[in-house]
Amino acid sequence: MPRWWRAWLILSGSIVWAGTDSLPVYRIDTVAGSSDVGDGGPAQTAEFGNIEGLACDRSGNVYLSDTDSHRVRKISVDGVVTTVAGTGTAGFGGDGGPATQAFLNMPYGLAVGPAGDLYVADLGNHRVRHITPDGTISTAAGNGACGSTGDGGPAAAAAVCGPRNLFLDRAGNLYISEFEGHRIRKISPSGIISRIAGLGSPGSGGDGTPAVQAQLAYPAGLAMDQRGILYVADSQNQRVRRITPDGWISTILDASKGAVLLTPTGVAVDHNGTIYVADQSYSVRSFTPNRTWITVAGTGIAGFAGDGGAAPRAELTSANDVAVDTDLNVYIADGVRIRRVNTEGVIQTVAGDGYVSAVGDGGRATQARLFRPSAVALDPAGNLYVTDTGTERVRKVTLAGNIESVAGTGAAGFVDEGVQASHSHVNAPMGVAIDGAGNLVFADTGNQRVWRVSATGLVSTVAAGVDLREPRGVCSGPENTLFVVDSANHRVLRVAPDGRTAPVAGSGTQGDSGDQGPARDARFNEPTACAVDADGNLLIADTLNHRIRKVTPDGIISAVAGTGLAGSSGDEGPARAALLSAPAGVAADRTGNILVSDTGNHRIRQITPDGTIHAIAGGDTAGFAGDGGLASAALLNAPGGLQADAAGNLYFADTNNNRVRRLTPQAVLPPPLLVELSALNAASLREGPVAPGEILTVFGQSLGPAEGVAGTFDAAGVLASNAGGAEVRFDGIAAPVFYAQDRQVNVQVPYTVAGRDITSLEIRYQDRIARLTLAVVDAEPALFPVATNQDGTPNSAAEPAPRGTVVTVYGTGDGLTDRSNQTGRAAEAPYAHPRLSVSLTVGGVSAEILYVGSAPGLVGVLQVNARIPGGYVQPGAASMILTVGRASSPALPIWLR
């Protein structure tokens, strides 16, 4: 970039710290919920999310995947529960360190080795993790991509797709069911991965043939008998299949054999050869060696009952997995509990109280246990109400900061009219509001009802005789009216004070249409939440249309935010042109701002009265971080319902973090002095235009934390856009950050700049925003000052490359590739290659290029393997120049002999 152009940009205001005088700065804290899940105490009083995996070791300890909480936990033989892996926050990281400090993402199946090694199917990360007896975690299989590559090579470098269940045999082979990959793969004791069953596409054929030629459909549970026969819960084929040691596959259990299964996901085999199957019929059944089909537990009706009695007469809420210990006790992953059936057939809960008792009522709200809170509301006195969906309660946080349950007992059921709400049952409550008379109103979603709780605590129906389907939102309107978001009917209803109910928005037909016309003729797609602004406009979170829509008092609908497509872009621009992802919350404050829970993007966004949208909290990746600091640097996980109070504080349900959090506006700081930025190619350290995918080094002041912070990969295996609180965006699109520090940020230019003439770079740190306008070109190649000789030594004057041998060099700025061009993802096979032509000269002579493509395992780096010309180049230092398309790199010195 010419210096005169840069000076012009500075004077014109294109390179500045943007003032925040028009927008408040928010700080974030937690007002309810904690990370306390009962560790260190009795397993029977601990709390779990949905349990998807079980394993027993030889000593009698039970391991479980607390999937929704992103933890693996252990129940010792004396009944004490502890966490052995995971922090409770979804993500990927921690390899090489303590497993309790590592991040997991939806752990599923488990396997325990005889020496105490624990293997975890880290499904959301497309990896299998290994935890040694001393508690150190590493990756045993998977490079983070959902794929099928790598067979015959190291498992840790291979791509696996949705690893769901595991089995470790006596020889040390680890078997993996790839739920999304429709395969079974095996890792040998030496770490080599291979496919043993499934073609990679769903299907049911192949019985009586080698398993590698058969098809599976979402395989789940795995088990092996004493003869080495592997059993597979072939879930969507409604069968259990067996693979013999010599690799042939057949069906052992399905309807044709008298075993009618309903999506089997768990399978186990005891030392007698009895097969146990857990499926979605709310039961566990066994198939004995004499071919008898027996119900072990469950009546086939969903529920929780029967502890202390005969297991076949007990009710299960679900049967996700099953395990058998050496004493023939059967363990069942029953939703948020583990239940055990002893050898006499008696069932008992051994872990989890189902959030019935130990949830923290009567104590501090910040020490309580929440589970999937979905919405919040404030009463005129400032008390906060929370629909704590997973605990089957509506809860109240008082002004003093204590928590109590005001509706629901913790057990799902049906409310009776005229009873005390605190003594009644509810079923997955979601929306909550305070009506014009000060009564509590909530959507009892699972019961298809909306209830009102009076000041005396009595329950009554808000609107009788209305055919509701999964009502998920309620909000209070003018003149003591209520609005009900009838989600599965794709409409919003208005309830008058006398109980009369009529549609106000939505035709009842699923779709996306009707803006700028009568609201009753419009189509919605599972709307979730609503709010009413100061002008009486009804705001609706049209969740699966990825929009926020507005209905005026005279019944005309229009779009407020979103285009109808899912995505994450548009900040600091028109809200109607921005992309949202499944927004599940909407609110309005007294100054005319609209607040949105951009749920799928893990952000809170604000639409100012001028129609501009701004991100005010959260990052592009799910997580939990930031309490006590600026909301712009915090991490959220699927935020839901929200509400603003009179002082401008914003309360919201941080649903997957099991917390309610608050954004508090801070005093606005005056804009600082203009600060010059310079953006340089990270390889050449030269200014100039930028190319899609290029790595940049940006210099300035106050760009990040005083101590440098390296970027991390998120749960999807993509380099995160937040490092130490610093974020970089190009035209509103968040970019992967390699490194952030006070005076320097390293970032990859998103591929989305392709085709533009200019791009607007924006760095956000704390309450400041710095911007820089850059020209865009197809390619801006440069070589990093490092080259590797054919023998692996670094090229230097002391270690010159023999002419005629192959050297490897690395660069950036090669532009679009022939692959998916996903910004921030580390390169994996099959490797991408530049779309533009590539050539390399050494000493002015063309070199033979043997490979040019993405550098394996790196982000934004081009690798070139080239043969040094022989007799045409003189020994000593020579200039190497890379040309991509019509653009050439600065010369890089290379030493030859």
CSV table of N, CA, C and O in Angstrom, one decimal, residues 371-422:
chain,number,residue,atom,x,y,z
A,371,PHE,N,-30.6,-26.4,34.9
A,371,PHE,CA,-30.4,-27.3,33.8
A,371,PHE,C,-31.3,-26.8,32.7
A,371,PHE,O,-32.5,-26.9,32.7
A,372,ARG,N,-30.6,-26.3,31.6
A,372,ARG,CA,-31.2,-25.8,30.4
A,372,ARG,C,-32.3,-24.8,30.7
A,372,ARG,O,-33.4,-24.9,30.3
A,373,PRO,N,-31.9,-23.7,31.4
A,373,PRO,CA,-32.9,-22.6,31.5
A,373,PRO,C,-33.2,-22.0,30.2
A,373,PRO,O,-32.3,-21.9,29.3
A,374,SER,N,-34.4,-21.6,29.9
A,374,SER,CA,-34.8,-21.2,28.6
A,374,SER,C,-35.3,-19.8,28.5
A,374,SER,O,-35.2,-19.2,27.4
A,375,ALA,N,-35.8,-19.2,29.5
A,375,ALA,CA,-36.4,-17.9,29.4
A,375,ALA,C,-36.4,-17.2,30.8
A,375,ALA,O,-36.3,-17.9,31.8
A,376,VAL,N,-36.5,-15.9,30.8
A,376,VAL,CA,-36.5,-15.1,32.0
A,376,VAL,C,-37.5,-14.0,31.9
A,376,VAL,O,-37.9,-13.6,30.9
A,377,ALA,N,-38.0,-13.5,33.1
A,377,ALA,CA,-38.9,-12.4,33.2
A,377,ALA,C,-38.7,-11.7,34.5
A,377,ALA,O,-38.2,-12.3,35.5
A,378,LEU,N,-38.9,-10.4,34.6
A,378,LEU,CA,-38.8,-9.6,35.7
A,378,LEU,C,-40.1,-9.1,36.2
A,378,LEU,O,-40.9,-8.6,35.3
A,379,ASP,N,-40.4,-9.1,37.5
A,379,ASP,CA,-41.6,-8.5,38.0
A,379,ASP,C,-41.4,-7.0,38.4
A,379,ASP,O,-40.2,-6.6,38.4
A,380,PRO,N,-42.4,-6.3,38.6
A,380,PRO,CA,-42.2,-4.9,39.0
A,380,PRO,C,-41.3,-4.6,40.1
A,380,PRO,O,-40.7,-3.5,40.2
A,381,ALA,N,-41.2,-5.6,41.1
A,381,ALA,CA,-40.3,-5.4,42.2
A,381,ALA,C,-38.9,-5.7,41.9
A,381,ALA,O,-38.0,-5.5,42.8
A,382,GLY,N,-38.6,-6.3,40.8
A,382,GLY,CA,-37.2,-6.6,40.4
A,382,GLY,C,-36.8,-8.1,40.7
A,382,GLY,O,-35.7,-8.5,40.5
A,383,ASN,N,-37.8,-8.9,41.1
A,383,ASN,CA,-37.5,-10.4,41.2
A,383,ASN,C,-37.4,-11.0,39.8
A,383,ASN,O,-38.2,-10.6,38.9
A,384,LEU,N,-36.5,-11.9,39.7
A,384,LEU,CA,-36.3,-12.6,38.4
A,384,LEU,C,-36.8,-14.0,38.4
A,384,LEU,O,-36.6,-14.8,39.3
A,385,TYR,N,-37.6,-14.3,37.3
A,385,TYR,CA,-38.2,-15.6,37.2
A,385,TYR,C,-37.5,-16.3,36.0
A,385,TYR,O,-37.3,-15.7,34.9
A,386,VAL,N,-37.3,-17.6,36.2
A,386,VAL,CA,-36.6,-18.4,35.2
A,386,VAL,C,-37.3,-19.7,34.9
A,386,VAL,O,-37.7,-20.4,35.9
A,387,THR,N,-37.6,-20.0,33.7
A,387,THR,CA,-38.1,-21.3,33.3
A,387,THR,C,-36.9,-22.2,33.2
A,387,THR,O,-36.2,-22.2,32.3
A,388,ASP,N,-36.7,-23.0,34.3
A,388,ASP,CA,-35.6,-24.0,34.3
A,388,ASP,C,-36.0,-25.3,33.7
A,388,ASP,O,-36.4,-26.2,34.4
A,389,THR,N,-36.0,-25.3,32.4
A,389,THR,CA,-36.7,-26.4,31.7
A,389,THR,C,-36.3,-27.8,32.1
A,389,THR,O,-37.1,-28.7,32.3
A,390,GLY,N,-35.0,-28.0,32.2
A,390,GLY,CA,-34.5,-29.3,32.5
A,390,GLY,C,-34.8,-29.8,33.9
A,390,GLY,O,-34.8,-31.0,34.1
A,391,THR,N,-35.0,-28.9,34.8
A,391,THR,CA,-35.4,-29.4,36.2
A,391,THR,C,-36.9,-29.4,36.4
A,391,THR,O,-37.3,-29.7,37.5
A,392,GLU,N,-37.7,-29.1,35.4
A,392,GLU,CA,-39.1,-29.2,35.4
A,392,GLU,C,-39.6,-28.2,36.5
A,392,GLU,O,-40.5,-28.5,37.3
A,393,ARG,N,-39.1,-26.9,36.4
A,393,ARG,CA,-39.5,-25.9,37.4
A,393,ARG,C,-39.6,-24.6,36.8
A,393,ARG,O,-38.9,-24.3,35.8
A,394,VAL,N,-40.3,-23.7,37.4
A,394,VAL,CA,-40.2,-22.2,37.3
A,394,VAL,C,-39.6,-21.7,38.6
A,394,VAL,O,-40.1,-22.0,39.7
A,395,ARG,N,-38.5,-21.0,38.5
A,395,ARG,CA,-37.7,-20.6,39.7
A,395,ARG,C,-37.7,-19.1,39.8
A,395,ARG,O,-37.8,-18.3,38.8
A,396,LYS,N,-37.5,-18.6,41.0
A,396,LYS,CA,-37.5,-17.2,41.3
A,396,LYS,C,-36.2,-16.8,42.0
A,396,LYS,O,-35.8,-17.5,43.0
A,397,VAL,N,-35.5,-15.8,41.5
A,397,VAL,CA,-34.3,-15.2,42.1
A,397,VAL,C,-34.7,-13.9,42.7
A,397,VAL,O,-35.2,-13.0,42.0
A,398,THR,N,-34.6,-13.8,44.1
A,398,THR,CA,-35.1,-12.7,44.8
A,398,THR,C,-34.1,-11.5,44.7
A,398,THR,O,-32.9,-11.7,44.2
A,399,LEU,N,-34.5,-10.3,45.1
A,399,LEU,CA,-33.6,-9.2,45.1
A,399,LEU,C,-32.4,-9.4,46.0
A,399,LEU,O,-31.3,-8.9,45.7
A,400,ALA,N,-32.6,-10.3,47.0
A,400,ALA,CA,-31.4,-10.6,47.9
A,400,ALA,C,-30.5,-11.6,47.3
A,400,ALA,O,-29.4,-11.9,47.9
A,401,GLY,N,-30.8,-12.2,46.1
A,401,GLY,CA,-30.0,-13.1,45.4
A,401,GLY,C,-30.2,-14.6,45.8
A,401,GLY,O,-29.3,-15.4,45.4
A,402,ASN,N,-31.3,-14.9,46.5
A,402,ASN,CA,-31.6,-16.2,46.8
A,402,ASN,C,-32.5,-16.8,45.8
A,402,ASN,O,-33.2,-16.1,45.0
A,403,ILE,N,-32.6,-18.2,45.7
A,403,ILE,CA,-33.4,-18.8,44.7
A,403,ILE,C,-34.4,-19.8,45.3
A,403,ILE,O,-34.1,-20.3,46.4
A,404,GLU,N,-35.6,-19.9,44.7
A,404,GLU,CA,-36.6,-20.8,45.2
A,404,GLU,C,-37.4,-21.2,44.0
A,404,GLU,O,-37.4,-20.6,42.9
A,405,SER,N,-38.1,-22.3,44.1
A,405,SER,CA,-39.0,-22.8,43.1
A,405,SER,C,-40.4,-22.3,43.4
A,405,SER,O,-40.9,-22.5,44.5
A,406,VAL,N,-41.0,-21.8,42.3
A,406,VAL,CA,-42.4,-21.3,42.5
A,406,VAL,C,-43.4,-22.1,41.7
A,406,VAL,O,-44.6,-22.0,42.0
A,407,ALA,N,-42.9,-23.0,40.8
A,407,ALA,CA,-43.8,-23.9,40.2
A,407,ALA,C,-43.0,-25.1,39.8
A,407,ALA,O,-41.9,-25.0,39.4
A,408,GLY,N,-43.7,-26.3,40.0
A,408,GLY,CA,-43.0,-27.6,39.6
A,408,GLY,C,-42.3,-28.2,40.8
A,408,GLY,O,-41.8,-27.5,41.7
A,409,THR,N,-42.2,-29.5,40.8
A,409,THR,CA,-41.6,-30.2,41.9
A,409,THR,C,-40.3,-30.9,41.5
A,409,THR,O,-39.6,-31.5,42.3
A,410,GLY,N,-40.0,-30.8,40.2
A,410,GLY,CA,-38.8,-31.5,39.7
A,410,GLY,C,-39.1,-32.8,38.9
A,410,GLY,O,-38.2,-33.3,38.3
A,411,ALA,N,-40.3,-33.2,39.0
A,411,ALA,CA,-40.8,-34.4,38.3
A,411,ALA,C,-41.8,-34.0,37.3
A,411,ALA,O,-42.7,-33.2,37.6
A,412,ALA,N,-41.6,-34.4,36.0
A,412,ALA,CA,-42.5,-34.1,35.0
A,412,ALA,C,-43.9,-34.6,35.2
A,412,ALA,O,-44.1,-35.7,35.7
A,413,GLY,N,-44.9,-33.8,35.0
A,413,GLY,CA,-46.3,-34.2,35.2
A,413,GLY,C,-47.2,-33.2,34.7
A,413,GLY,O,-46.9,-32.2,34.0
A,414,PHE,N,-48.5,-33.3,35.1
A,414,PHE,CA,-49.5,-32.3,34.7
A,414,PHE,C,-50.1,-31.5,35.9
A,414,PHE,O,-50.3,-32.0,36.9
A,415,VAL,N,-50.2,-30.2,35.6
A,415,VAL,CA,-50.8,-29.3,36.6
A,415,VAL,C,-52.3,-29.5,36.8
A,415,VAL,O,-53.0,-29.7,35.8
A,416,ASP,N,-52.7,-29.4,38.0
A,416,ASP,CA,-54.2,-29.4,38.3
A,416,ASP,C,-54.6,-28.0,38.6
A,416,ASP,O,-54.0,-27.3,39.3
A,417,GLU,N,-55.8,-27.7,38.1
A,417,GLU,CA,-56.3,-26.3,38.3
A,417,GLU,C,-56.6,-26.1,39.8
A,417,GLU,O,-57.0,-27.0,40.5
A,418,GLY,N,-56.3,-24.9,40.3
A,418,GLY,CA,-56.6,-24.5,41.6
A,418,GLY,C,-55.7,-25.1,42.7
A,418,GLY,O,-56.0,-24.9,43.9
A,419,VAL,N,-54.5,-25.7,42.3
A,419,VAL,CA,-53.6,-26.2,43.3
A,419,VAL,C,-52.4,-25.2,43.4
A,419,VAL,O,-52.3,-24.3,42.6
A,420,GLN,N,-51.6,-25.4,44.5
A,420,GLN,CA,-50.5,-24.5,44.6
A,420,GLN,C,-49.4,-24.9,43.6
A,420,GLN,O,-49.1,-26.1,43.4
A,421,ALA,N,-48.9,-23.9,42.9
A,421,ALA,CA,-48.0,-24.2,41.8
A,421,ALA,C,-46.7,-24.9,42.3
A,421,ALA,O,-46.2,-25.7,41.6
A,422,SER,N,-46.3,-24.5,43.5
A,422,SER,CA,-45.1,-25.1,44.0
A,422,SER,C,-45.2,-26.6,44.3
A,422,SER,O,-44.2,-27.3,44.5
